[in-house]
Coordinates of C-alpha atoms and ligand atoms in Angstrom, one line a residue:
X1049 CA -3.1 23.1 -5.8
X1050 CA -2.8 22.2 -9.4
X1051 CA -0.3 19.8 -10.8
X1052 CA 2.3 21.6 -12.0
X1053 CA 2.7 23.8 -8.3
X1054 CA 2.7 20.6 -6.5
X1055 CA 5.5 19.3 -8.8
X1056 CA 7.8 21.9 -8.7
X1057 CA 7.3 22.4 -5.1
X1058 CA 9.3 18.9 -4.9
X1059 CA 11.8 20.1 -7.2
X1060 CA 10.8 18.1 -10.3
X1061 CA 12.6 19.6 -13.2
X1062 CA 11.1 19.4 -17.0
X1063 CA 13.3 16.5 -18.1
X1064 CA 12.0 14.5 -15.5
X1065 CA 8.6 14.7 -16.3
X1066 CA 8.6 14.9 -20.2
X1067 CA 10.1 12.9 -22.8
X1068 CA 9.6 9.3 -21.2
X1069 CA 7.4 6.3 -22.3
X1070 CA 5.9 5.8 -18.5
X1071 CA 2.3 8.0 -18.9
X1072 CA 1.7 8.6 -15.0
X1073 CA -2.2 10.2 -14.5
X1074 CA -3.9 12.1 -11.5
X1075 CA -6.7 9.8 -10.6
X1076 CA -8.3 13.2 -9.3
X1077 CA -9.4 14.3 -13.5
X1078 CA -7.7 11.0 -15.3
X1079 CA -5.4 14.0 -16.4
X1080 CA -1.9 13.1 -17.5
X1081 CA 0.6 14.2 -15.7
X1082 CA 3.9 12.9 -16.3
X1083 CA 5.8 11.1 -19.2
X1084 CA 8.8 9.7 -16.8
X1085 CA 11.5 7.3 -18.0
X1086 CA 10.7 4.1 -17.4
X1087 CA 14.0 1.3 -16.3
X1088 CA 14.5 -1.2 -18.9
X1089 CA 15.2 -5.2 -18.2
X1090 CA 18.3 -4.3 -19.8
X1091 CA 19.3 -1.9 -17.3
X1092 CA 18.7 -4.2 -13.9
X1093 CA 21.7 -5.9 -13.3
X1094 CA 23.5 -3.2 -13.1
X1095 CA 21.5 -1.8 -10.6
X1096 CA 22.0 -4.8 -8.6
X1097 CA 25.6 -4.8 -9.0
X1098 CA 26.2 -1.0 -7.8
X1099 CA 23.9 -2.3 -5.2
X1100 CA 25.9 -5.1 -4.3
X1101 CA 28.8 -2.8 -4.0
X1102 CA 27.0 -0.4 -1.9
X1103 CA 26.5 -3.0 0.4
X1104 CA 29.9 -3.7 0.8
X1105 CA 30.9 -0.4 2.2
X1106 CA 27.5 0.8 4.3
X1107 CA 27.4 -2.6 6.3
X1108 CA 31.2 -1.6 7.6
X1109 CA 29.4 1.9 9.2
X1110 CA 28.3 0.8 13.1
X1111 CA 24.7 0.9 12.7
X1112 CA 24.3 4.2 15.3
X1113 CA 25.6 5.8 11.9
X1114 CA 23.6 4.5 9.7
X1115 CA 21.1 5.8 12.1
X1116 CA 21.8 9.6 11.8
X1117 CA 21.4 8.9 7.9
X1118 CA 17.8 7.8 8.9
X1119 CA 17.5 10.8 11.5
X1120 CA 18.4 13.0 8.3
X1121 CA 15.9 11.5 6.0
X1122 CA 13.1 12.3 8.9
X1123 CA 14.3 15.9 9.0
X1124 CA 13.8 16.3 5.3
X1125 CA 10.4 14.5 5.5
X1126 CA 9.5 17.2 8.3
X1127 CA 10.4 20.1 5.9
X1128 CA 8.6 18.3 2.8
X1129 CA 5.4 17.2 4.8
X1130 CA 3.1 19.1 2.6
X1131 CA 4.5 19.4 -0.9
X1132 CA 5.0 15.5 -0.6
X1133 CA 1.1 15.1 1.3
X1134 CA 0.2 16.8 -1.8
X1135 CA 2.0 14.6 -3.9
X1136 CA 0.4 11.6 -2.5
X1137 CA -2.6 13.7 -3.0
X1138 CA -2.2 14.3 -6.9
X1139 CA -1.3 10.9 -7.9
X1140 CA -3.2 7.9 -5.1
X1141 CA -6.0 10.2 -4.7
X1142 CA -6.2 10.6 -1.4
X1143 CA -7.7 13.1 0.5
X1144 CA -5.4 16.4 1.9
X1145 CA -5.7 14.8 5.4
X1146 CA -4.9 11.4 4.6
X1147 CA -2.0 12.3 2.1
X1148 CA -0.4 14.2 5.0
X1149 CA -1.3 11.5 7.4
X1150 CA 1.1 9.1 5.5
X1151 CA 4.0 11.6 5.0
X1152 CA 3.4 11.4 8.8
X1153 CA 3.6 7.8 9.4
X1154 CA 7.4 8.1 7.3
X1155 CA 8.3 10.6 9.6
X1156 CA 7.3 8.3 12.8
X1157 CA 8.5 5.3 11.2
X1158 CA 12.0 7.5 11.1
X1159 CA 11.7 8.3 14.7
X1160 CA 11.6 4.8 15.2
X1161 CA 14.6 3.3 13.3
X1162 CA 16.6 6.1 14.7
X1163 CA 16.4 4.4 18.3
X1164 CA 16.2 1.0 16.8
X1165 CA 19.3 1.7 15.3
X1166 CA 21.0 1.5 19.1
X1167 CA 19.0 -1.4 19.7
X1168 CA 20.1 -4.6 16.9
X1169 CA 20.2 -6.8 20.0
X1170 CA 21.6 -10.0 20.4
X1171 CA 21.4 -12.6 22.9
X1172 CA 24.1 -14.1 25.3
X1173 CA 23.3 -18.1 25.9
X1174 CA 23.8 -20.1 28.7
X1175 CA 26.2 -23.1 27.4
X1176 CA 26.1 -26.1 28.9
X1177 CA 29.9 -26.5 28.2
X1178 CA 32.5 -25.5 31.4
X1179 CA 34.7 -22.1 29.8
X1180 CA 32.3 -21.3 26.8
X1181 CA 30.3 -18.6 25.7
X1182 CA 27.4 -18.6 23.5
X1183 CA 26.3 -15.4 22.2
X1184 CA 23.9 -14.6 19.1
X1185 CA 24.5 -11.5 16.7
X1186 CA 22.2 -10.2 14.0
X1187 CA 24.1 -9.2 10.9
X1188 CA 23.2 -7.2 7.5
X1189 CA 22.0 -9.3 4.8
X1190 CA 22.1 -7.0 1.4
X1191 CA 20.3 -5.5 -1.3
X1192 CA 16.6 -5.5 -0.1
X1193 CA 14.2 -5.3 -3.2
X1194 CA 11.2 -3.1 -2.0
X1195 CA 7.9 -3.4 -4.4
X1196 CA 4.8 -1.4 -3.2
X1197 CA 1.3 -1.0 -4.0
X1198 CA -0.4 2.4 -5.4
X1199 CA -2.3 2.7 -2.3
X1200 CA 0.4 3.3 0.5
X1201 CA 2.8 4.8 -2.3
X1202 CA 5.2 6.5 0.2
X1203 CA 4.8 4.9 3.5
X1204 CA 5.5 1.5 2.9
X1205 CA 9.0 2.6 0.9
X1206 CA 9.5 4.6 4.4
X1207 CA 8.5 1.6 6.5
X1208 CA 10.9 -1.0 4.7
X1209 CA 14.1 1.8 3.6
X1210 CA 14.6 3.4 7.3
X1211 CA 14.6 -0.6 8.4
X1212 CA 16.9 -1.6 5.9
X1213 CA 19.2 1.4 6.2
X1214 CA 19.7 1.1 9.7
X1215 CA 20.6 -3.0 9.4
X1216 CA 23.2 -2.2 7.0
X1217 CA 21.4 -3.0 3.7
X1218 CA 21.0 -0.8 0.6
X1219 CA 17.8 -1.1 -0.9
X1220 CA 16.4 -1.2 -4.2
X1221 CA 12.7 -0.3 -5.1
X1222 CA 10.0 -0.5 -7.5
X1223 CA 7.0 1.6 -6.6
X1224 CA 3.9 1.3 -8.1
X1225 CA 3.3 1.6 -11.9
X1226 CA 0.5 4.4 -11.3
X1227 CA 2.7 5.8 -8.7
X1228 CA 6.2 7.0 -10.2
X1229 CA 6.4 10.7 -9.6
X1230 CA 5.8 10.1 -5.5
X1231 CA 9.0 7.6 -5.8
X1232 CA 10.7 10.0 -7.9
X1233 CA 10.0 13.1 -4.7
X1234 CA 11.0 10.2 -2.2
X1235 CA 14.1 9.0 -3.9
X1236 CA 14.9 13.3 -4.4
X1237 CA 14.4 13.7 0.1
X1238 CA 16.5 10.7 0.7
X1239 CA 19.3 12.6 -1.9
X1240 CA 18.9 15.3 0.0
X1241 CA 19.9 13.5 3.5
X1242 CA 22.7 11.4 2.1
X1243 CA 24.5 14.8 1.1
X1244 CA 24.4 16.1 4.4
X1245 CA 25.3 12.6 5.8
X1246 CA 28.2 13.3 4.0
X1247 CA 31.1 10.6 2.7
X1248 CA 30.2 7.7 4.5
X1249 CA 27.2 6.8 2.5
X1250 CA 28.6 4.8 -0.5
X1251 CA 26.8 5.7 -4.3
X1252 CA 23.7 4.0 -5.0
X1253 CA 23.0 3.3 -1.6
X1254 CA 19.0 3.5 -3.0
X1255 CA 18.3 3.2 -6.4
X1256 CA 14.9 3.4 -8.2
X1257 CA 13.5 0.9 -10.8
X1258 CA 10.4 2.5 -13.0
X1259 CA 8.2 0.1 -14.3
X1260 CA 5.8 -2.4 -14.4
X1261 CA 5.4 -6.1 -13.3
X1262 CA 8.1 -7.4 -15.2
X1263 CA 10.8 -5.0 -13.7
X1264 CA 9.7 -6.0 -10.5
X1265 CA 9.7 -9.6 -11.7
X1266 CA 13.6 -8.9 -12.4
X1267 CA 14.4 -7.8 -9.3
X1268 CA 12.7 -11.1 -7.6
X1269 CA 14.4 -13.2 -9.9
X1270 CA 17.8 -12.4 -8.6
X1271 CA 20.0 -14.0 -6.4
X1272 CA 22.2 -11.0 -5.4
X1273 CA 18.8 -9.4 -3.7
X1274 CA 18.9 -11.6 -0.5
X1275 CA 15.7 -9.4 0.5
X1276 CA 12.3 -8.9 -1.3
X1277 CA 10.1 -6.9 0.7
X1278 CA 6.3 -7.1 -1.6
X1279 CA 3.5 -5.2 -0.8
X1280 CA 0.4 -5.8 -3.3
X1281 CA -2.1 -8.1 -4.1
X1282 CA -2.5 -12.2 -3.1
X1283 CA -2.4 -12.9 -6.9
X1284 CA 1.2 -10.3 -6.9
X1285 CA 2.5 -12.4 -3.9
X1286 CA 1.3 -16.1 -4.9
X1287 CA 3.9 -15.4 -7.8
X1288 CA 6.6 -13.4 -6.3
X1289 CA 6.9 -15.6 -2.9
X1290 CA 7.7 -18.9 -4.9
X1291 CA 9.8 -17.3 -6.6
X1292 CA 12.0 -15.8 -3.9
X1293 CA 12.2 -19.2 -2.2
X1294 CA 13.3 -21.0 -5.1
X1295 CA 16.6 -19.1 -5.3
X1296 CA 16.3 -19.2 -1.4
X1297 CA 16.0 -16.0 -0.7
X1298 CA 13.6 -14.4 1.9
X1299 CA 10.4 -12.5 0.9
X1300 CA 8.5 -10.2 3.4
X1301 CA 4.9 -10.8 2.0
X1302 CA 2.3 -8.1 2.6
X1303 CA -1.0 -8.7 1.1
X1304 CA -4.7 -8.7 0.7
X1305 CA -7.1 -8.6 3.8
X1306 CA -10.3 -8.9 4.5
X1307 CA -10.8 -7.2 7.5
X1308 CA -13.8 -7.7 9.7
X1309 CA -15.6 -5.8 12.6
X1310 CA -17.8 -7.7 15.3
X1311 CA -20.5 -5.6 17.0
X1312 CA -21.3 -7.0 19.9
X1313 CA -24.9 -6.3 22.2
X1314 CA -22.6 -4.3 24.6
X1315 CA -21.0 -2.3 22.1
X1316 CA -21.2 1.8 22.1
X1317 CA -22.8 2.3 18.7
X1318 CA -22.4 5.7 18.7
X1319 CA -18.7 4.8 18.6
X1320 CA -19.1 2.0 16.4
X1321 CA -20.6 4.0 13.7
X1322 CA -17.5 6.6 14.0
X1323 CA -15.3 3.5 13.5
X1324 CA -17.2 1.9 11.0
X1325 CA -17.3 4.7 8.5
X1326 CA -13.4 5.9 8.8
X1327 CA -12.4 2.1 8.2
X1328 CA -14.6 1.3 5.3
X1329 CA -15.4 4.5 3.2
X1330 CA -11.4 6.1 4.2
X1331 CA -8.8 6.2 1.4
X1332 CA -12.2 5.4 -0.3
X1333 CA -12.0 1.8 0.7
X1334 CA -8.5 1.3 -0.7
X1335 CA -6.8 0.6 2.6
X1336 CA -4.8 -2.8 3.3
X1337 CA -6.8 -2.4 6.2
X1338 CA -9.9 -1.0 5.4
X1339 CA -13.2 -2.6 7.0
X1340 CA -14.5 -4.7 4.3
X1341 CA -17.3 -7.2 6.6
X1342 CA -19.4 -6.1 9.3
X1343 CA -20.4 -9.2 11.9
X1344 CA -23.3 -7.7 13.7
X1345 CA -25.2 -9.3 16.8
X1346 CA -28.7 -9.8 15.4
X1347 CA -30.7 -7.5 18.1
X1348 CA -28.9 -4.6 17.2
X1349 CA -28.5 -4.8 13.5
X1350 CA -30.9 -3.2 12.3
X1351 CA -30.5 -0.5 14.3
X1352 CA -26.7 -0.5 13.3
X1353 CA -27.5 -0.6 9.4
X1354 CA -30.0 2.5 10.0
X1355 CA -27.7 4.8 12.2
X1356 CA -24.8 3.4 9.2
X1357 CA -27.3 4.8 6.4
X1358 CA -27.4 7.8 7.6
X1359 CA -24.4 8.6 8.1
X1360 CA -23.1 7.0 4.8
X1361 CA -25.6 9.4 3.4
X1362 CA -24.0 12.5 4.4
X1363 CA -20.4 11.6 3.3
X1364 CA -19.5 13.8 0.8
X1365 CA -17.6 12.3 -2.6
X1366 CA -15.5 14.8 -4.5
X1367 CA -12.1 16.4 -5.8
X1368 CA -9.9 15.0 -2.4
X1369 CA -8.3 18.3 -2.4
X1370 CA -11.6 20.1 -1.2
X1371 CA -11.6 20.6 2.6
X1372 CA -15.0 19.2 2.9
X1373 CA -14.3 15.7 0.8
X1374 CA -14.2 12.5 2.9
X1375 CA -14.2 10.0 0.0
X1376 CA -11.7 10.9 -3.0
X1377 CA -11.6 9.3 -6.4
X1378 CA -10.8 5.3 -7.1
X1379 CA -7.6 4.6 -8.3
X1380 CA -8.8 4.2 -11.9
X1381 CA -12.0 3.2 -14.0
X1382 CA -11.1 -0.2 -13.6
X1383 CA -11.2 -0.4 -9.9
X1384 CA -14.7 1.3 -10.5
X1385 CA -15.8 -1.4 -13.1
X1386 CA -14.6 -3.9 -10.0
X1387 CA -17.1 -2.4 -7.4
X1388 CA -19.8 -2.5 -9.9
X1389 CA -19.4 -6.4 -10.7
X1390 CA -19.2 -7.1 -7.4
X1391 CA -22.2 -5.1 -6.5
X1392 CA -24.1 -7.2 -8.8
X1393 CA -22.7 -10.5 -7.7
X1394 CA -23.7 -9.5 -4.1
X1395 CA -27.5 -9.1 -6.0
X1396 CA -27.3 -12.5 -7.2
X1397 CA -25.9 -13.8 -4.2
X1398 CA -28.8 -12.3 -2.1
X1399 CA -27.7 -9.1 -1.3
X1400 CA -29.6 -5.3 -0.4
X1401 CA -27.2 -2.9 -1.8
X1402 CA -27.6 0.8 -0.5
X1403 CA -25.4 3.5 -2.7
X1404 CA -22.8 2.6 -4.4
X1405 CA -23.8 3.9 -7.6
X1406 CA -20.7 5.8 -9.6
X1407 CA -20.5 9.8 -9.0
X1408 CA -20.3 11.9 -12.0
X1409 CA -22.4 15.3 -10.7
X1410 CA -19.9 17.8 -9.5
X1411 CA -17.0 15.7 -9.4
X1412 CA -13.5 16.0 -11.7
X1413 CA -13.5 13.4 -14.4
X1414 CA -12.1 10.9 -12.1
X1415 CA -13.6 7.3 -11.3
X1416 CA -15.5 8.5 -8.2
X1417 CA -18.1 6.3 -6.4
X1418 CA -20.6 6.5 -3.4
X1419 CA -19.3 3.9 -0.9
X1420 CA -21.9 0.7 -0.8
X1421 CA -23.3 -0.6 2.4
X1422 CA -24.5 -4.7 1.3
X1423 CA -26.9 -6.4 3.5
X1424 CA -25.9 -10.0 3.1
X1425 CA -27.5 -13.3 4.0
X1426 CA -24.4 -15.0 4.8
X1427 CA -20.9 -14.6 3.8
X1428 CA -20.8 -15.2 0.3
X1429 CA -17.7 -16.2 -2.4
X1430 CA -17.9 -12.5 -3.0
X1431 CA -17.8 -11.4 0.7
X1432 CA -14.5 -13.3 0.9
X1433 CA -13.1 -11.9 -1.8
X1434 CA -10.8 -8.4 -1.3
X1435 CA -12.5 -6.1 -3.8
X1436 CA -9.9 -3.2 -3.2
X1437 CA -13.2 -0.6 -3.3
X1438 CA -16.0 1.2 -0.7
X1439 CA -18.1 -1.6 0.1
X1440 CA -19.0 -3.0 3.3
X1441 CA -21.0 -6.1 3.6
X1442 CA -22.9 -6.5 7.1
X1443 CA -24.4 -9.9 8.2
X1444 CA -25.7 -11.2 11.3
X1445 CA -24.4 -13.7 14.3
X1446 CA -26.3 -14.9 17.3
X1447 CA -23.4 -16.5 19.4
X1448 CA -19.6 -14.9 19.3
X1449 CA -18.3 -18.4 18.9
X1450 CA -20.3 -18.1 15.6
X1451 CA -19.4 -14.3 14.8
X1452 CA -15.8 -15.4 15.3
X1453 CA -15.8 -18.6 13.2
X1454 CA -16.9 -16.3 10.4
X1455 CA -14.6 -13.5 11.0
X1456 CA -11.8 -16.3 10.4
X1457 CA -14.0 -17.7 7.7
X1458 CA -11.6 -15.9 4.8
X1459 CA -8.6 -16.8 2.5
X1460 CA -6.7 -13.4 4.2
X1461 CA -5.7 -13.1 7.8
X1462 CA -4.8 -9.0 8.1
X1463 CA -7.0 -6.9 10.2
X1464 CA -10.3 -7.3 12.8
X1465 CA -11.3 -5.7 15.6
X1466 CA -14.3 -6.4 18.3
X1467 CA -16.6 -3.6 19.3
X1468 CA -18.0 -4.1 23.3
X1469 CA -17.7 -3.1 26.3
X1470 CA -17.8 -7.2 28.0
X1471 CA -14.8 -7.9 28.9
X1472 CA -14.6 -11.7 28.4
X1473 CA -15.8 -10.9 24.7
X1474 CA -12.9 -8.6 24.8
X1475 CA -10.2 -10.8 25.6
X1476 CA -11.5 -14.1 23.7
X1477 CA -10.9 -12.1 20.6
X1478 CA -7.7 -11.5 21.3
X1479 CA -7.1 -15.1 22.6
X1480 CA -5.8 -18.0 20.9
X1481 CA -9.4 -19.0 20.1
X1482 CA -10.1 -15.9 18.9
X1483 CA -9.3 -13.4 15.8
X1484 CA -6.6 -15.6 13.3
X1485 CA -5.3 -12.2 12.1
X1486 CA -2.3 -10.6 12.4
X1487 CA -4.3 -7.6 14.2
X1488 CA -6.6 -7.7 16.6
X1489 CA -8.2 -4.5 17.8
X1490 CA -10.9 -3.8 19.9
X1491 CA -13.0 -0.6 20.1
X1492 CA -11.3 0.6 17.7
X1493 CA -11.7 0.1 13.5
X1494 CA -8.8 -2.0 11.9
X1495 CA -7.4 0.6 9.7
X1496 CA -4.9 3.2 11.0
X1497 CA -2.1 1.0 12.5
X1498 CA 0.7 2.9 14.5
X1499 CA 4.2 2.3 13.3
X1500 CA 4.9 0.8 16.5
X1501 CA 4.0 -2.3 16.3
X1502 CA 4.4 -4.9 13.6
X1503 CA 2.2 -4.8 10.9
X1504 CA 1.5 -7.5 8.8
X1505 CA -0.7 -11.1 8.6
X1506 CA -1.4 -14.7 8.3
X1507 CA -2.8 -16.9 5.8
X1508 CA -3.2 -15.1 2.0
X1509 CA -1.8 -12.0 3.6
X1510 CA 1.9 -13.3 3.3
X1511 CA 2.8 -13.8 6.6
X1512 CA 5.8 -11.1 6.8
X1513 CA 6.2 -8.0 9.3
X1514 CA 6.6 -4.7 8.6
X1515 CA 7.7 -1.6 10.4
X1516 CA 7.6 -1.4 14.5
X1517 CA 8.1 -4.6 17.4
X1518 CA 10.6 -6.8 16.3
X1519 CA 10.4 -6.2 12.2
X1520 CA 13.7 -5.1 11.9
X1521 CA 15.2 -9.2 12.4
X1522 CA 13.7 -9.4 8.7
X1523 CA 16.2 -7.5 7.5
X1524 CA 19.5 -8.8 8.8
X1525 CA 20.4 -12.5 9.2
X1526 CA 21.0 -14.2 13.1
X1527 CA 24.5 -15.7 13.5
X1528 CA 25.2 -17.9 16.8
X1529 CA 28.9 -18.0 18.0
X1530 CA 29.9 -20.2 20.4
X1531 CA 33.8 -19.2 22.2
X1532 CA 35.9 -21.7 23.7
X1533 CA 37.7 -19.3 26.5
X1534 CA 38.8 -22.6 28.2
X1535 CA 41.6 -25.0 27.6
X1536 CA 40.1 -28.3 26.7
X1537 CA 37.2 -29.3 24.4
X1538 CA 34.3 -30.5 25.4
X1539 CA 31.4 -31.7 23.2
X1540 CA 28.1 -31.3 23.9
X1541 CA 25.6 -33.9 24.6
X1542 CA 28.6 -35.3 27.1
X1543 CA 29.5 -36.8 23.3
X1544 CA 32.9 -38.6 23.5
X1545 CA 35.3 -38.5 20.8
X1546 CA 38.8 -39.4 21.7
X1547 CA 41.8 -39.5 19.1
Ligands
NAD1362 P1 -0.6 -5.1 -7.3 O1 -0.4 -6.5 -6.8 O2 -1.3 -5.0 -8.6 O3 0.8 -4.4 -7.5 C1 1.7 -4.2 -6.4 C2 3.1 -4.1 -6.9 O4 3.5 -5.4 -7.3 C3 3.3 -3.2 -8.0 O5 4.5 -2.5 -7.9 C4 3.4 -4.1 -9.2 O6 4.1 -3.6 -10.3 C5 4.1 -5.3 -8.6 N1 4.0 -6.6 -9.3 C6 2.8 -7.1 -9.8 N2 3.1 -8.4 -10.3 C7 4.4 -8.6 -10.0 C8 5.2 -9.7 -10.3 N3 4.8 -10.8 -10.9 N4 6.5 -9.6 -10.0 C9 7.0 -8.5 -9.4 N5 6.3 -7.5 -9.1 C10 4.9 -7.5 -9.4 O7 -1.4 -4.3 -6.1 P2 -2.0 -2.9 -6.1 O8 -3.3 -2.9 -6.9 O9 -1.0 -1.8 -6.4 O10 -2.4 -2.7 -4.6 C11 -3.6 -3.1 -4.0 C12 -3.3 -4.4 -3.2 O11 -2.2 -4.3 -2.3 C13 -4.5 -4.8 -2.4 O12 -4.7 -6.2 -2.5 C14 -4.1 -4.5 -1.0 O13 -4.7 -5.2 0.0 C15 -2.6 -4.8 -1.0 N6 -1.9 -4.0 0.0 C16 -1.4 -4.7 1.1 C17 -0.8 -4.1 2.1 C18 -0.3 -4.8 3.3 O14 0.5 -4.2 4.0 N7 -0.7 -6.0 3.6 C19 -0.5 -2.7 2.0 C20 -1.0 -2.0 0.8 C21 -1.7 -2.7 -0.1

């Protein structure tokens, strides 16, 4: 489908897409195309303010209400699955498959806050005081401040705005520079269900901020957005989560990983291999998630890296909306620059690169790359480092005490996974001694989380929780009450205070 079908599928009219300073490009040819308006600093505390008064009204809805808002957003996602898929296509790149694949995850992630939105439970406490009752409640907090990453350009909105809708919060968001027109279709479905909702949904209940870095920056900066929800790079989130808890607010951090795959003796390589190439070479590398280091029990490695040559060398690199395409363009030429410099510091570092050479034979004009498998002696600086490209750097263990320590061995904490059929291998992965990420798989690759568990991890990855478990307590703020049904007043701790 060319650009402008896809567009006007979603409704786009001319003035949107002409006449701003904001040049958005398909990544598929480098084509442009888009000019949208861009928000100016000037123009962000007013956002924040209609925000604010959004907020006022939407937390007084019960949140079963605030629910069917959600469960409207998911039936508009259901009827724009594939205009919106090819959206995602058009401007991230990614493949027709993996375009609709996200639109999918919104629609589950919809599913999900629907029920949740029955579910804000509290606690009732035990108090150790004769005629008392302690309960806890979870309240709505206010504007949350969503900024996302070009790479999951609709999903993570979804995760974050169907959680912060149903806790009573409006939200604010700044997508992507290289992803505008996506935010643009979203913010046009989400229209589309609040009219239906009807009333009760105050104005501005979700507003949009075009822009770069320092719009974002804006939005961080202020005190009247109790919620920043930032999706991106370490360097994006070393920056944004100071800031945030100087003004004592609360960030929900998701950043780079490093995600690693142990292949144990045991392990079913056939499977293995299946795992191993969706993980590293899918969304052509550019997952949070995608497999990045491949820990690999010396007797079978080379066995491993033959079986993973072969198969690398039938993927097929091209135009993502071709049915036949596995691996679609990079984001841009510098991503491509990236892979190259890190290909070469892999060289120096002792590495055996196999493909990764750029594509330019029957490809679009796009920045289009074979995905590298690296051979590496040990794990490097640059095996620790998140290049956001297809490369996947395999080294050997001999003990899984040692395969572990250097799946932990990393700056990031997001994704890993274990590949064999022993059990106890199995389960000391997953054990306190084992993985240090926030996922742990096993048998299966660490990309491609469901939305119903929390996503998210530790150490350079930020720490915050996203989407299914228990997320949702990110977004609204705990409040213990104690009553006093009785008709005296005890203190606790048997403390005595007589006047
Ligand atoms: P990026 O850090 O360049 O940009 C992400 C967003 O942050 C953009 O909207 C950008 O405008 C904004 N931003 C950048 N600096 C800012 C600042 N100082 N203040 C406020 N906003 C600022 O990331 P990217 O290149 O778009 O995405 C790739 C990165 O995102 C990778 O590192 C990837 O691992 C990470 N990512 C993480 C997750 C996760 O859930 N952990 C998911 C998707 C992507």
């Amino acid at each position: 489908m060319d650009h402008t079908t896809v567009l006007k599928n979603l409704g786009f009219t001319d003035a949107e897409l002409t006449g701003g300073t904001h040049v958005v490009t398909s990544p598929i040819d480098g084509a442009e195309v888009a000019k949208v308006h861009e928000t100016t600093l000037a123009d962000v505390p007013a956002i924040i303010a209609k925000s604010q008064a959004a907020f006022k009204a939407w937390r007084t809805l019960p949140a079963p209400r605030r629910g069917e808002l959600v469960r409207l957003l998911g039936e508009e996602l259901r009827t724009s699955k594939d205009a919106l898929g090819a959206l995602v296509t058009l401007e991230a790149g990614k493949i027709t498959s993996e375009g609709l694949g996200e639109v999918q995850e919104m629609i589950d992630i919809c599913d999900f806050a629907v029920g949740q939105s029955r579910q804000l439970y509290g606690l009732t406490i035990a108090s150790e005081r004769p005629g008392h009752k302690m309960s806890e409640t979870w309240h709505p907090m206010g504007p949350c401040g969503v900024i996302s990453a070009f790479n999951f350009p609709v999903a993570v909105w979804s995760w974050n705005t169907a959680l912060a809708l149903i806790c009573g919060n409006p939200v604010i968001w700044k997508p992507s520079e290289k992803t505008p027109l996506t935010a643009m279709a979203c913010a046009k479905i989400l229209e589309r269900a609040i009219a239906r909702f009807g009333a009760d949904a105050p104005d501005d209940l979700h507003q949009l901020l075009i822009g770069g870095a320092d719009i974002g920056a804006a939005l961080v900066e202020s005190k009247d957005v109790p919620i920043v929800s930032a999706t991106g790079s370490t360097r994006m989130g070393s920056i944004v989560g100071p800031k945030v808890a100087a003004r004592w607010g609360r960030s929900i951090l998701e950043l780079g990983g490093n995600n690693a795959m142990i292949v144990a003796p045991s392990a079913d390589l056939e499977m293995a291999v299946r795992g191993i190439v969706f993980s590293a070479v899918g969304t052509a590398g550019q997952r949070c998630t995608s497999l990045r280091r491949l820990i690999v029990h010396k007797s079978i490695k080379s066995e491993l890296v033959e079986k993973l040559k072969a198969a690398y060398s039938s993927l097929s690199v091209g135009d993502p909306r071709n049915k036949n395409t596995l691996v679609g363009p990079l984001i841009d030429e510098d991503a491509l620059s990236a892979m190259q410099n890190a290909l070469e510091n892999a060289i120096a570092e002792g590495g055996t690169v196999h493909g990764g050479e750029p594509v330019t034979q029957g490809v679009p004009a796009g920045a289009y790359a074979a995905p590298a498998l690296v051979e590496m002696p040990s794990q490097s600086d640059t095996v620790k480092t998140e290049t956001f490209v297809p490369i996947l750097y395999v080294m050997e263990y001999d003990t899984l005490d040692e395969a572990i320590a250097m799946q932990n061995d990393v700056p990031q904490g997001l994704s890993s996974c274990i590949f064999t059929l022993n059990m106890r291998e199995a389960e000391t992965f997953l054990s306190a001694t084992g993985s240090d990420c926030g996922i742990a798989n096993v048998n299966i690759g660490p990309s491609g989380a469901e939305i119903g568990g929390a996503f998210g991890g530790e150490k350079e990855t930020g720490g915050g929780r996203e989407s299914g478990s228990d997320a949702w307590k990110g977004y609204m703020r705990r409040q213990t009450s104690t009553v006093n049904y009785s008709a005296k007043l005890p203190l606790a701790q048997g403390v005595s205070f007589d006047i």
